Coordinates of C-alpha atoms and ligand atoms in Angstrom, one line a residue:
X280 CA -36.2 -4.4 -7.9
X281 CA -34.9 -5.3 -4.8
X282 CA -31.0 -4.8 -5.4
X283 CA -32.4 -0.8 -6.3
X284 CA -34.1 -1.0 -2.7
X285 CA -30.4 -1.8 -1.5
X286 CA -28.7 0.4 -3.3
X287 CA -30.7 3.2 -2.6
X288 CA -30.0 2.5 1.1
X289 CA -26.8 2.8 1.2
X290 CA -25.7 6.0 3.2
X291 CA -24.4 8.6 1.0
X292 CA -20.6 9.4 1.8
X293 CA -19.5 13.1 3.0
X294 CA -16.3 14.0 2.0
X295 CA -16.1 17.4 1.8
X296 CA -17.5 18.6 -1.0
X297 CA -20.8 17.3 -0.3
X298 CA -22.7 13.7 -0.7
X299 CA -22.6 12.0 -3.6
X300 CA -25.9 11.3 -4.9
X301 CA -26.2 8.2 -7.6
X302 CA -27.6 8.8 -10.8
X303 CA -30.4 6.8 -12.3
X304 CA -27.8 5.6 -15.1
X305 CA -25.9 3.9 -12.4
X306 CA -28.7 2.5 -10.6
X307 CA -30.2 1.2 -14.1
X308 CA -26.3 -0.3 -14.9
X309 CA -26.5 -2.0 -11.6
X310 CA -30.0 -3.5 -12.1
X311 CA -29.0 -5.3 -15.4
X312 CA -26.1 -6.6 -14.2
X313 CA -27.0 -7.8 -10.6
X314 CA -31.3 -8.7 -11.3
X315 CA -31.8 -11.9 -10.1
X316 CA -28.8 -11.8 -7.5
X317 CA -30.3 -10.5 -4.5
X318 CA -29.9 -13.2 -2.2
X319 CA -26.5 -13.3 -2.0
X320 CA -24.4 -17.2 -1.6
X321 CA -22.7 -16.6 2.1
X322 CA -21.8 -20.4 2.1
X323 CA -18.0 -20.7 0.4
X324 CA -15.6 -22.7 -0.6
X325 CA -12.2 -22.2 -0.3
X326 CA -10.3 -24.4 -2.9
X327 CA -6.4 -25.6 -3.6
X328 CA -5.0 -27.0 -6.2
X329 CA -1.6 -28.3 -6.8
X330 CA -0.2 -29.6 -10.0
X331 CA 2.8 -30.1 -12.3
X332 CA 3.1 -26.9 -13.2
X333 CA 1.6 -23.6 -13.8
X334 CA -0.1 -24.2 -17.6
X335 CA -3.8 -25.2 -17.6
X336 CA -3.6 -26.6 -21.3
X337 CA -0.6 -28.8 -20.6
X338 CA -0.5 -29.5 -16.9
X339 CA -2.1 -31.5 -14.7
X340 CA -4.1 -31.7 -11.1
X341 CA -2.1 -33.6 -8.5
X342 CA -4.1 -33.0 -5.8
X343 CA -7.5 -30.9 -4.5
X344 CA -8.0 -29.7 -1.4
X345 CA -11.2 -27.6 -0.4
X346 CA -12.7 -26.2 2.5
X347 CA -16.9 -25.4 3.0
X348 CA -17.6 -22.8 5.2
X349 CA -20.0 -20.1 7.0
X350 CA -18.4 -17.4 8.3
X351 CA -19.7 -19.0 11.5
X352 CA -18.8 -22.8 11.0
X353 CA -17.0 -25.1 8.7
X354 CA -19.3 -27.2 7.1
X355 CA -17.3 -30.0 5.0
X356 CA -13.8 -30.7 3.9
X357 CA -12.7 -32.5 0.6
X358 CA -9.5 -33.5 -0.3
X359 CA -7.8 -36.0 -2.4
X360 CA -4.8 -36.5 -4.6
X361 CA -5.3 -36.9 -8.3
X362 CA -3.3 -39.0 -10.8
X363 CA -2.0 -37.2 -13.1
X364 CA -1.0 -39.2 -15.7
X365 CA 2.2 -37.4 -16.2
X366 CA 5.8 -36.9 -14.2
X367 CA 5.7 -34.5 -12.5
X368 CA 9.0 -32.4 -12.2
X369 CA 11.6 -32.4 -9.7
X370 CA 11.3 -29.1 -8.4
X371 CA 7.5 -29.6 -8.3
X372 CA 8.0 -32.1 -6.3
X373 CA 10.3 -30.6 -4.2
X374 CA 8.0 -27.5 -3.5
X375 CA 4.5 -29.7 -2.5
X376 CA 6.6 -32.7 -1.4
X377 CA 3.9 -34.4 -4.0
X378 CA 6.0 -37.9 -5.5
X379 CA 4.9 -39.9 -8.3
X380 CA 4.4 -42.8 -5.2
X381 CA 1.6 -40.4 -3.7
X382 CA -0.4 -40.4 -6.7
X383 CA 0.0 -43.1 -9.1
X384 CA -3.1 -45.1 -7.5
X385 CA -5.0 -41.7 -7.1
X386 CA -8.2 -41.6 -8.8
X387 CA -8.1 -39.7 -12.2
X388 CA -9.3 -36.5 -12.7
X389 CA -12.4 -37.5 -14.5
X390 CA -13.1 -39.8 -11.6
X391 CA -13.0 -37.0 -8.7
X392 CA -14.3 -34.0 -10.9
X393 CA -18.3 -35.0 -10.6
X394 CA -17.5 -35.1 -6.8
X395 CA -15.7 -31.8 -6.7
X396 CA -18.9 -30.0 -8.8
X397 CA -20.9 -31.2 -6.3
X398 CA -18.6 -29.7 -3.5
X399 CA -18.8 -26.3 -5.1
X400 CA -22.1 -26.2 -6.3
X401 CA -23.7 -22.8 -5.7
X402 CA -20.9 -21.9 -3.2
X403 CA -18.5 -18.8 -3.7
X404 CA -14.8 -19.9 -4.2
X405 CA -12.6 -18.4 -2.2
X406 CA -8.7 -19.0 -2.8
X407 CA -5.3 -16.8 -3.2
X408 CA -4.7 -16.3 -7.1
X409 CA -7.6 -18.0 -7.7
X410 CA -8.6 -15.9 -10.8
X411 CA -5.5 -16.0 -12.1
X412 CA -4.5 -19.8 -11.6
X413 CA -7.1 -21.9 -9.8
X414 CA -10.1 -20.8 -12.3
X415 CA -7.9 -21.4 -15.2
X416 CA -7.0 -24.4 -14.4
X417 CA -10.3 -25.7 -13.3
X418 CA -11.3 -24.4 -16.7
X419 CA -9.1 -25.9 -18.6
X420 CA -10.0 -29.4 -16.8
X421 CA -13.4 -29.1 -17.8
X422 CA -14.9 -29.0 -13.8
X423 CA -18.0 -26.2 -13.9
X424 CA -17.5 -23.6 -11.2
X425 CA -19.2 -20.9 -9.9
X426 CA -18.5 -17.2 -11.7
X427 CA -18.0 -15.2 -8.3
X428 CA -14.4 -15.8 -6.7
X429 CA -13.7 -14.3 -3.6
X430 CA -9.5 -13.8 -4.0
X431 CA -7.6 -13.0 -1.3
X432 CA -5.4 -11.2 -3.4
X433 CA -7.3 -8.6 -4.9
X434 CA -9.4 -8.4 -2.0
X435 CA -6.5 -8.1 0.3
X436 CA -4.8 -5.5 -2.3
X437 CA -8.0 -3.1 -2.0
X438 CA -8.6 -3.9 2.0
X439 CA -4.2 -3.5 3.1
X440 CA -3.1 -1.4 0.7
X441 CA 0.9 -1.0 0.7
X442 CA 1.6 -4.4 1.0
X443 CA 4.7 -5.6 -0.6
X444 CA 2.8 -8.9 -1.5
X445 CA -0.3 -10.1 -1.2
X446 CA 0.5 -14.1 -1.4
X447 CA -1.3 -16.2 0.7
X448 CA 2.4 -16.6 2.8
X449 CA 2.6 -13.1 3.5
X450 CA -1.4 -12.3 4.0
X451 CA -1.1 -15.4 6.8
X452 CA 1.6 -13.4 8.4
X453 CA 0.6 -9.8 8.0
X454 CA -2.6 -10.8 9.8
X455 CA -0.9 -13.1 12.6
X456 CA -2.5 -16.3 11.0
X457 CA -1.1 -19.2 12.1
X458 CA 1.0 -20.9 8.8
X459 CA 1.0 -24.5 8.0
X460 CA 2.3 -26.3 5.5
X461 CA 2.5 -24.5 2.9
X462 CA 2.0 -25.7 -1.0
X463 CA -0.5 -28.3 -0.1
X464 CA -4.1 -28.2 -1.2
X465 CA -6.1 -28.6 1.6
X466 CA -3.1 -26.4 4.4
X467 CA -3.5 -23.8 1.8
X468 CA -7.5 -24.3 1.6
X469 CA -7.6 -23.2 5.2
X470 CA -5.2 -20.6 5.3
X471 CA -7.4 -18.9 2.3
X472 CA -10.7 -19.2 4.7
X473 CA -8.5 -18.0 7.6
X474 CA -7.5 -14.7 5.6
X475 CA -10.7 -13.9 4.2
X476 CA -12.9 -14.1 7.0
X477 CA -10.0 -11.6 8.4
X478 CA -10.5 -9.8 5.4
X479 CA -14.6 -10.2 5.9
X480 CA -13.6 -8.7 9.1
X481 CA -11.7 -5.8 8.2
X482 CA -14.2 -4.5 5.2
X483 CA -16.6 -4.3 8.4
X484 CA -14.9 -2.2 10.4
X485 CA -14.4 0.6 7.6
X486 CA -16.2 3.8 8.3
X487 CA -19.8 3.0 6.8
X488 CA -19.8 5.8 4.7
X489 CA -16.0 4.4 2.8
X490 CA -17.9 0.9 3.0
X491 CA -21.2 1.9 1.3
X492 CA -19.5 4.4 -1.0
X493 CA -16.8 1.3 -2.3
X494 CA -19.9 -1.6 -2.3
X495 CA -21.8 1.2 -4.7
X496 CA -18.7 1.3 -7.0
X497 CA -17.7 -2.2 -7.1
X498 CA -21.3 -3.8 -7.5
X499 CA -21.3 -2.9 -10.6
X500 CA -18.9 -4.0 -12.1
X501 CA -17.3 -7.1 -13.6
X502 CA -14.9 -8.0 -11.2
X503 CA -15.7 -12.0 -10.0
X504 CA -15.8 -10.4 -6.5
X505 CA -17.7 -7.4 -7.0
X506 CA -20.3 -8.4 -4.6
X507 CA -17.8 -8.5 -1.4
X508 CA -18.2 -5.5 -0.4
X509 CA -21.8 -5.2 -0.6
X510 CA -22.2 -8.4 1.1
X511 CA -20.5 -6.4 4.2
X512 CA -21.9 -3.9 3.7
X513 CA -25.3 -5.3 3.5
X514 CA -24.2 -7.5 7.1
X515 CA -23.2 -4.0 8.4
X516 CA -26.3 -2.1 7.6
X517 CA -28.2 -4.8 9.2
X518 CA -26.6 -5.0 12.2
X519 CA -27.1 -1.6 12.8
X520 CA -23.2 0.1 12.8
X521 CA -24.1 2.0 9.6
X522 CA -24.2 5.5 11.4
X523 CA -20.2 5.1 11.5
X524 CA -18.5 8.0 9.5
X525 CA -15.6 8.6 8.1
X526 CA -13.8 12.2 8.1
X527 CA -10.5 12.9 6.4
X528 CA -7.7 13.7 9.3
X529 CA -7.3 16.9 10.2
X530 CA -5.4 15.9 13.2
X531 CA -3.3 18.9 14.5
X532 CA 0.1 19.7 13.0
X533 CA 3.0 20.4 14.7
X534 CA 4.0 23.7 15.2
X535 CA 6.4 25.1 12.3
X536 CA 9.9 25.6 14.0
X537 CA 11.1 28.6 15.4
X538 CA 14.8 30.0 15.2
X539 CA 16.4 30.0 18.1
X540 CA 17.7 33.9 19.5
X541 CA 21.3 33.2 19.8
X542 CA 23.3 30.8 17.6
X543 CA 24.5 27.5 19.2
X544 CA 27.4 26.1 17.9
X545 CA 27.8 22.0 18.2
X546 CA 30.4 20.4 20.1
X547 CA 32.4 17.9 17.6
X548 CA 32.7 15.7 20.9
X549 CA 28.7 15.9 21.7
X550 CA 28.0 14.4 17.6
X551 CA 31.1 12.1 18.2
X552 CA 29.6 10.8 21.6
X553 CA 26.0 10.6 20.1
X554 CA 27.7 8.6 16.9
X555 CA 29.7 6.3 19.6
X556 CA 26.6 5.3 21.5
X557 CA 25.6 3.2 18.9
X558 CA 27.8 0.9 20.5
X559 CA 25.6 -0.1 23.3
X560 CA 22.5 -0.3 20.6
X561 CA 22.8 -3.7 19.1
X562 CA 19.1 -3.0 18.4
X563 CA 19.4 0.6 16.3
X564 CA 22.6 -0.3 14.3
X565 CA 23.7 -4.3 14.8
X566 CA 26.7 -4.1 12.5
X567 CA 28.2 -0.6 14.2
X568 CA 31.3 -0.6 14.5
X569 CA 33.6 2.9 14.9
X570 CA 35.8 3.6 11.6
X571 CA 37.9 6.6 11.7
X572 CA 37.0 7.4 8.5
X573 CA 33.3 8.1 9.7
X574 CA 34.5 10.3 12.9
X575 CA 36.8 12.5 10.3
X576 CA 34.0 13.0 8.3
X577 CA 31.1 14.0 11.1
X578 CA 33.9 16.6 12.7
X579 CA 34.2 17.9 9.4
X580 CA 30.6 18.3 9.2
X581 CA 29.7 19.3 12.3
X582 CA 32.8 22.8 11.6
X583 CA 31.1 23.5 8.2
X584 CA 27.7 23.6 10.0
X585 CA 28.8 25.7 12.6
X586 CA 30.8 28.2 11.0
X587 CA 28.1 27.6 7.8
X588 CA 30.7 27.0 4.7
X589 CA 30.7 24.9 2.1
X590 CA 32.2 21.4 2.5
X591 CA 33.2 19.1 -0.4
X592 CA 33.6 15.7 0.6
X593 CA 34.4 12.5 -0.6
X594 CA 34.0 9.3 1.2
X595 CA 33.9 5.1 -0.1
X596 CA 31.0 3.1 0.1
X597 CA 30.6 1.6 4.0
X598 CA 32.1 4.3 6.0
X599 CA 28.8 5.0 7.1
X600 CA 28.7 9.0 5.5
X601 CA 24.5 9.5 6.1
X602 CA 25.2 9.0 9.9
X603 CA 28.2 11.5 9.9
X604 CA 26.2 14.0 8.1
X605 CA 22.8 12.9 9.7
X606 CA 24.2 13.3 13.7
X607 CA 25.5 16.9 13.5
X608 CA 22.8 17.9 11.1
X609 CA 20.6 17.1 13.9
X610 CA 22.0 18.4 16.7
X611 CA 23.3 21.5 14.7
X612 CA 19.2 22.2 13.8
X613 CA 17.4 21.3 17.1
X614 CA 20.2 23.4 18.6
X615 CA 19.3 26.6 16.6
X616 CA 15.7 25.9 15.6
X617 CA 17.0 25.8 12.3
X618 CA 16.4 23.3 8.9
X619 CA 18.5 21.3 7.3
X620 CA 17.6 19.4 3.5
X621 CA 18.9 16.8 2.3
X622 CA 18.7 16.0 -1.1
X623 CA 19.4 12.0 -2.9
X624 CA 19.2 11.3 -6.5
X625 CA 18.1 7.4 -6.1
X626 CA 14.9 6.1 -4.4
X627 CA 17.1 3.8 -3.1
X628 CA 19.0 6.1 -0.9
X629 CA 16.1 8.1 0.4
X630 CA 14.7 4.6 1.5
X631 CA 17.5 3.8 3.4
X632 CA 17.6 7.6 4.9
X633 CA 13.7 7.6 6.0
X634 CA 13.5 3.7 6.6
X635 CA 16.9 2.7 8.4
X636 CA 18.9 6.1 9.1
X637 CA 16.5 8.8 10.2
X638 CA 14.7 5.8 12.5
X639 CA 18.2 4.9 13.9
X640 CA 19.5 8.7 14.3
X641 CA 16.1 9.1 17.0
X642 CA 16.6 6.9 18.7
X643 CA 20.3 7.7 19.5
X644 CA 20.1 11.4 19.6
X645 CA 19.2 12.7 23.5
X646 CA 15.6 12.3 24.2
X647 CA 15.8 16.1 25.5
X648 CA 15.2 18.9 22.6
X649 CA 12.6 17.4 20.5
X650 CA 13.5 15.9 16.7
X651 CA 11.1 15.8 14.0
X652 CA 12.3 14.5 10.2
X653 CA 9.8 14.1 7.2
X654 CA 10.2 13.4 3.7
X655 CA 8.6 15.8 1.0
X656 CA 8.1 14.9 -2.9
X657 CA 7.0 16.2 -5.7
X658 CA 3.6 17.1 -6.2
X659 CA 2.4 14.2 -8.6
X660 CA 3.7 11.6 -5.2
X661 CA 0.5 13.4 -3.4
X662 CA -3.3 12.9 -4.1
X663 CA -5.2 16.0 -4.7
X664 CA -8.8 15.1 -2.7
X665 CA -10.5 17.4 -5.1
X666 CA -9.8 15.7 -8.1
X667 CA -10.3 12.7 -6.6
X668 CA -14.2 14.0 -5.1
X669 CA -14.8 14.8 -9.0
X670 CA -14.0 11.5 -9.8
X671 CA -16.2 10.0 -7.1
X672 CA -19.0 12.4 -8.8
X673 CA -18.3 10.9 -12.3
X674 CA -21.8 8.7 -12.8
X675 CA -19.8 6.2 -15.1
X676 CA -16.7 4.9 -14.0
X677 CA -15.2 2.0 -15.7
X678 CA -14.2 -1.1 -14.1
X679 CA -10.4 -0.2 -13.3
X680 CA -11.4 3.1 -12.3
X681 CA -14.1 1.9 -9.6
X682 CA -11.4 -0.4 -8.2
X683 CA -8.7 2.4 -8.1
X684 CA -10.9 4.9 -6.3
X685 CA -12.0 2.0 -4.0
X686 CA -8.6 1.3 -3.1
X687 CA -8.0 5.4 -2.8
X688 CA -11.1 5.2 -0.6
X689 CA -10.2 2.5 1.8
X690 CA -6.4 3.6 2.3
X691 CA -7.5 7.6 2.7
X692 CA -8.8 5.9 6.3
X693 CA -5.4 4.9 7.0
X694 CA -2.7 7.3 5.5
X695 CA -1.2 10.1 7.1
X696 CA 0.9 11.7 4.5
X697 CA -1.5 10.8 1.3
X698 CA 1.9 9.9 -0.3
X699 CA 1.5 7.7 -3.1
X700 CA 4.8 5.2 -2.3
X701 CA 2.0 4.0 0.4
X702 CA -0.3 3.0 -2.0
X703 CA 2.3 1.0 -4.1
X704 CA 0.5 2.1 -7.6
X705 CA 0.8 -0.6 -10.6
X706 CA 1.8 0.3 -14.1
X707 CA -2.1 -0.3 -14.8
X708 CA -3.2 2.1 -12.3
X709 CA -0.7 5.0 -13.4
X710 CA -3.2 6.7 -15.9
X711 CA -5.7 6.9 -13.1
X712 CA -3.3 8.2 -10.7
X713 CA -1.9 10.7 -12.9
X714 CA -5.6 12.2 -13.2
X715 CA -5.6 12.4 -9.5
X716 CA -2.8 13.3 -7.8
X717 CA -1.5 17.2 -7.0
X718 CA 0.6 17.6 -10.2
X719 CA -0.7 20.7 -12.1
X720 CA -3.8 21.4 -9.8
X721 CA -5.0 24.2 -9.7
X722 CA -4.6 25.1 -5.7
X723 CA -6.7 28.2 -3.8
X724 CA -8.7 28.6 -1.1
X725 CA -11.4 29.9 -3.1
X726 CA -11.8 26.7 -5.6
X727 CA -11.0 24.1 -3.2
X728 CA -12.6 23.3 0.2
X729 CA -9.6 21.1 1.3
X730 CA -7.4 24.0 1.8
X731 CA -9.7 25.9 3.9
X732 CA -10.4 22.8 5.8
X733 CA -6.8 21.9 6.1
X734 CA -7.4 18.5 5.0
X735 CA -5.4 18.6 1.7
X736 CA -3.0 15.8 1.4
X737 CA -0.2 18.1 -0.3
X738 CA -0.9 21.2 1.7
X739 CA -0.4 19.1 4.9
X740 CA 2.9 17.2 3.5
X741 CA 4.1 21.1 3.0
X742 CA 2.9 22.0 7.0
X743 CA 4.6 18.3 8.2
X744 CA 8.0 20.3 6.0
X745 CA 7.7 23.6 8.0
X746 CA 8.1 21.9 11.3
X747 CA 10.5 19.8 10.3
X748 CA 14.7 19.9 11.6
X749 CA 15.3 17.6 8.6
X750 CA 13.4 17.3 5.3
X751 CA 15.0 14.9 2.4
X752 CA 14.2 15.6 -1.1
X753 CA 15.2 14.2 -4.3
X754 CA 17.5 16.7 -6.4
X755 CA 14.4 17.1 -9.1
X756 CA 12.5 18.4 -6.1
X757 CA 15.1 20.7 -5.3
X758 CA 16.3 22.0 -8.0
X759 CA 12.7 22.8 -9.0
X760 CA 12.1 24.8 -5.6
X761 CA 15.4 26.8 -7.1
X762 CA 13.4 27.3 -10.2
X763 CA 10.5 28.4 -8.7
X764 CA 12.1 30.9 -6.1
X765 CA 12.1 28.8 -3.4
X766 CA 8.3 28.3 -3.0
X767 CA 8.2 24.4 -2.4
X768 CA 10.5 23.7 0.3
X769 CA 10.0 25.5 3.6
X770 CA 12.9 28.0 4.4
X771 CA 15.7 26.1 4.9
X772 CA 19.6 26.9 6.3
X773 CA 21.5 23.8 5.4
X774 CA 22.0 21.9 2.4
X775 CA 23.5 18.3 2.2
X776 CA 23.3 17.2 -1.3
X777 CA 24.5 13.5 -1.2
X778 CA 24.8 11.2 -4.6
X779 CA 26.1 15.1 -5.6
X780 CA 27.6 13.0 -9.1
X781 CA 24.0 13.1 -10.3
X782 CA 23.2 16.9 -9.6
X783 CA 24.5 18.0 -12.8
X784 CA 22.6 15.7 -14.8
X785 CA 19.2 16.8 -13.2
X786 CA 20.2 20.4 -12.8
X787 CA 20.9 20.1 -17.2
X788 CA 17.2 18.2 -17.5
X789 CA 15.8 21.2 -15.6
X790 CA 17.2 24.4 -16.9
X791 CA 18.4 23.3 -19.9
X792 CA 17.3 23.9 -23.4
Ligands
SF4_141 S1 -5.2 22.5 -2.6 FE1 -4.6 21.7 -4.6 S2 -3.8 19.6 -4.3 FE2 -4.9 20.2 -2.5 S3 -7.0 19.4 -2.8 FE3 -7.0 21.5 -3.5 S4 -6.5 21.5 -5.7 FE4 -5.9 19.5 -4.8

């Protein structure tokens, strides 16, 4: 009775599209699987184990290292190596700097494991792969534990999404933690309390609404740290901050560009001298050096943009051909008020472009005349918000699809562009996504609130395009805005198709038979 008292507490989120209200089904779903559970442990323990390898059945502990703590104090530290009663390898021993000499008048397991129960009794465990390794293993040893795990990982993958990992190495240093020795029990105990009362911290500052909204979907699930959120939540609400809302951005857009009266021409020298100042920046390109090559190539492009014809060229790997097209593509477009795409076949290259070229190309080009470069994508790389509110509305969403939408939830505070590359999506999550995102939607002002509101994630990607000098595509995407008449790209007067060996193949997938 008393978790439906909490639940029914929590503040109802406003998206657009109105509250979601939560149906008795869901309520009765998160009686029978939480009665009883009310008073929630807050006293953890984060745990570390090292061993001889990574298989529960066949390996064994070398060493425990375990941390109990408030998220005020720490209350007790345990550590101790373990014999194992087998070698243990070389490159395990060269990883935890763990030798046979360290351990071979440790205690056995079944010596320390009563001791370690006691440790853990009633506490939640806290630890970085925990669910996937430390519970296992634990398991396998026969030590009783606890059923809710607090792990960084998961937590951390829901709370910072777009993370390239989420190991306790590169949580520590994403969130400035101070690293210590790394692959031993009780160093890697307290980096795992570290990050999660960081985490602890960052679940309380979301928006109440996202908080309560994400503690409602999680709670009921199965997921060993299901209750995290409403723990925060819970810690929020009584501490009064639960009036904090979240609204989705509707921050201003740029104005969409505006041809200039009279056509500029660019000055080979001005894009040479722009392309030579990168000698001065050891901090925008450290490996610059000038290659005659590269100069041939910008002065080519810089004609065929001024006098607008068509320019086939060919150029070896490492002259450095995006910044020769890049330079007087920019100039040539903030000059005139004019557009210029550029379309890639390979992810690969359109990373480099928006994370290394584009980035260096600003800051070279004269801080005088305004630049702006964006990246568009297809519309399946974009989350459509109303799908995703009639998922919110959905009364039973399986376990996968509660975490999904929570991590949807959480990083729809954060993005700008609602591009999915952001969200780094798993092979799991793909289904989901594919029943969320823009692809096939059916867009109006009259069936969806977003577009009159301006808040739609695709719509916006489309207004970032229209203001744009520069917009790099993939050939799919432009070969598709041919098919369609040239309604997905923003007017454009410049075309740079680079990787052009692959245009065929996607222009024969597209129009083809
Ligand atoms: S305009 Fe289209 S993509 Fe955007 S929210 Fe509406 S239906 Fe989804």
């Amino acid at each position: 009775m008393t978790v439906l008292v909490r639940l029914s507490c929590l503040a109802t989120p406003t998206l657009p599209g109105g509250p979601i209200r939560f149906r008795p089904s869901v309520l009765a779903r998160h009686r029978r699987r939480c009665y009883n559970s009310a008073r929630l442990a807050r006293t953890y323990v984060s745990l570390d184990l090292e061993t001889t390898g990574l298989d529960p059945q066949s390996d064994a502990i070398t060493e425990i290292g375990a941390i109990k703590f408030t998220r005020d104090s720490v209350l007790g530290r345990f550590s101790t190596f373990v014999n194992p009663r087998q070698p243990i390898p070389e490159h395990i021993q060269a990883l935890t700097g763990i030798h046979p000499a360290d351990v071979q008048d440790a205690p056995p397991l079944e010596t320390v494991a009563p001791d370690v129960e006691a440790f853990i009794e009633g506490c939640v465990l806290v630890g970085s792969n925990f669910v996937g390794f430390d519970a296992p293993m634990l398991d396998a040893k026969g030590i009783r534990r606890g059923q809710e795990i607090y792990d960084t990982r998961d937590l951390a993958n829901l709370l910072l999404p777009g993370l390239p990992d989420y190991g306790l190495a590169a949580l520590t240093h994403h969130l400035g933690i101070e690293m210590r020795s790394y692959h031993r029990a009780l160093a890697d105990a307290e980096m795992a309390r570290e990050v999660l009362l960081a985490l602890l911290a960052r679940a309380a500052a979301l928006p109440a609404d996202v908080l309560s909204q994400v503690a409602a979907w999680l709670t009921p699930t199965a997921w060993p740290w299901r209750n995290f959120f409403r723990e925060v939540w819970e810690d929020v609400a009584a501490g009064g901050a639960a009036g904090r809302s979240f609204a989705l951005p509707r921050s201003a857009l740029p104005e969409p560009l505006r041809p200039a009266e009279r056509r500029r021409p660019v000055d080979p020298q001005e894009a040479l001298a722009v392309l030579a100042s990168a000698r001065g920046r050891p901090d925008v390109l450290p490996q610059f050096e000038e290659r005659p090559q590269q100069q041939a190539a910008l002065r080519a492009v810089t004609e065929a943009l001024n006098e607008g014809h068509r320019l086939l060229l060919e150029a070896g790997t490492g002259i450095g051909k995006s910044l020769a097209y890049l330079v007087p593509a920019a100039l040539h477009a903030r000059a005139n008020g004019s557009r210029v795409v550029v379309s890639t076949a390979t992810i690969n290259l359109q990373e480099q472009l928006t994370g290394k070229d584009i980035p260096a190309l600003e800051a070279l080009l004269p801080p005088d005349g305004g630049f702006m470069a964006c990246q568009l994508k297809g519309r399946r790389n974009y989350l459509c918000l109303r799908r995703f509110q009639a998922l919110r509305a959905s009364p039973n969403l399986r376990d996968d699809e509660s975490r999904i939408a929570s991590r949807i939830l959480i990083w729809l505070t954060q993005t700008e562009t609602g591009d999915r590359s952001e969200l780094r999506i798993s092979p799991g999550e793909e289904a989901v996504w594919r029943r969320l995102c823009a692809e096939g939607a059916d867009c109006n002002a009259d069936n969806s609130p977003f577009v009159v509101e301006g808040t739609c994630l695709l719509q916006r990607a489309r207004q970032r395009a229209e203001a744009a000098h520069l917009v790099v595509v993939n050939h799919a995407l432009l070969l598709s805005d041919i098919a369609h008449g040239g309604r997905i790209l923003p007017p454009y007067d410049h075309l740079i198709i680079d990787e052009a060996h692959h245009l065929e193949e996607e222009a024969t997938r597209q129009f083809g038979f």
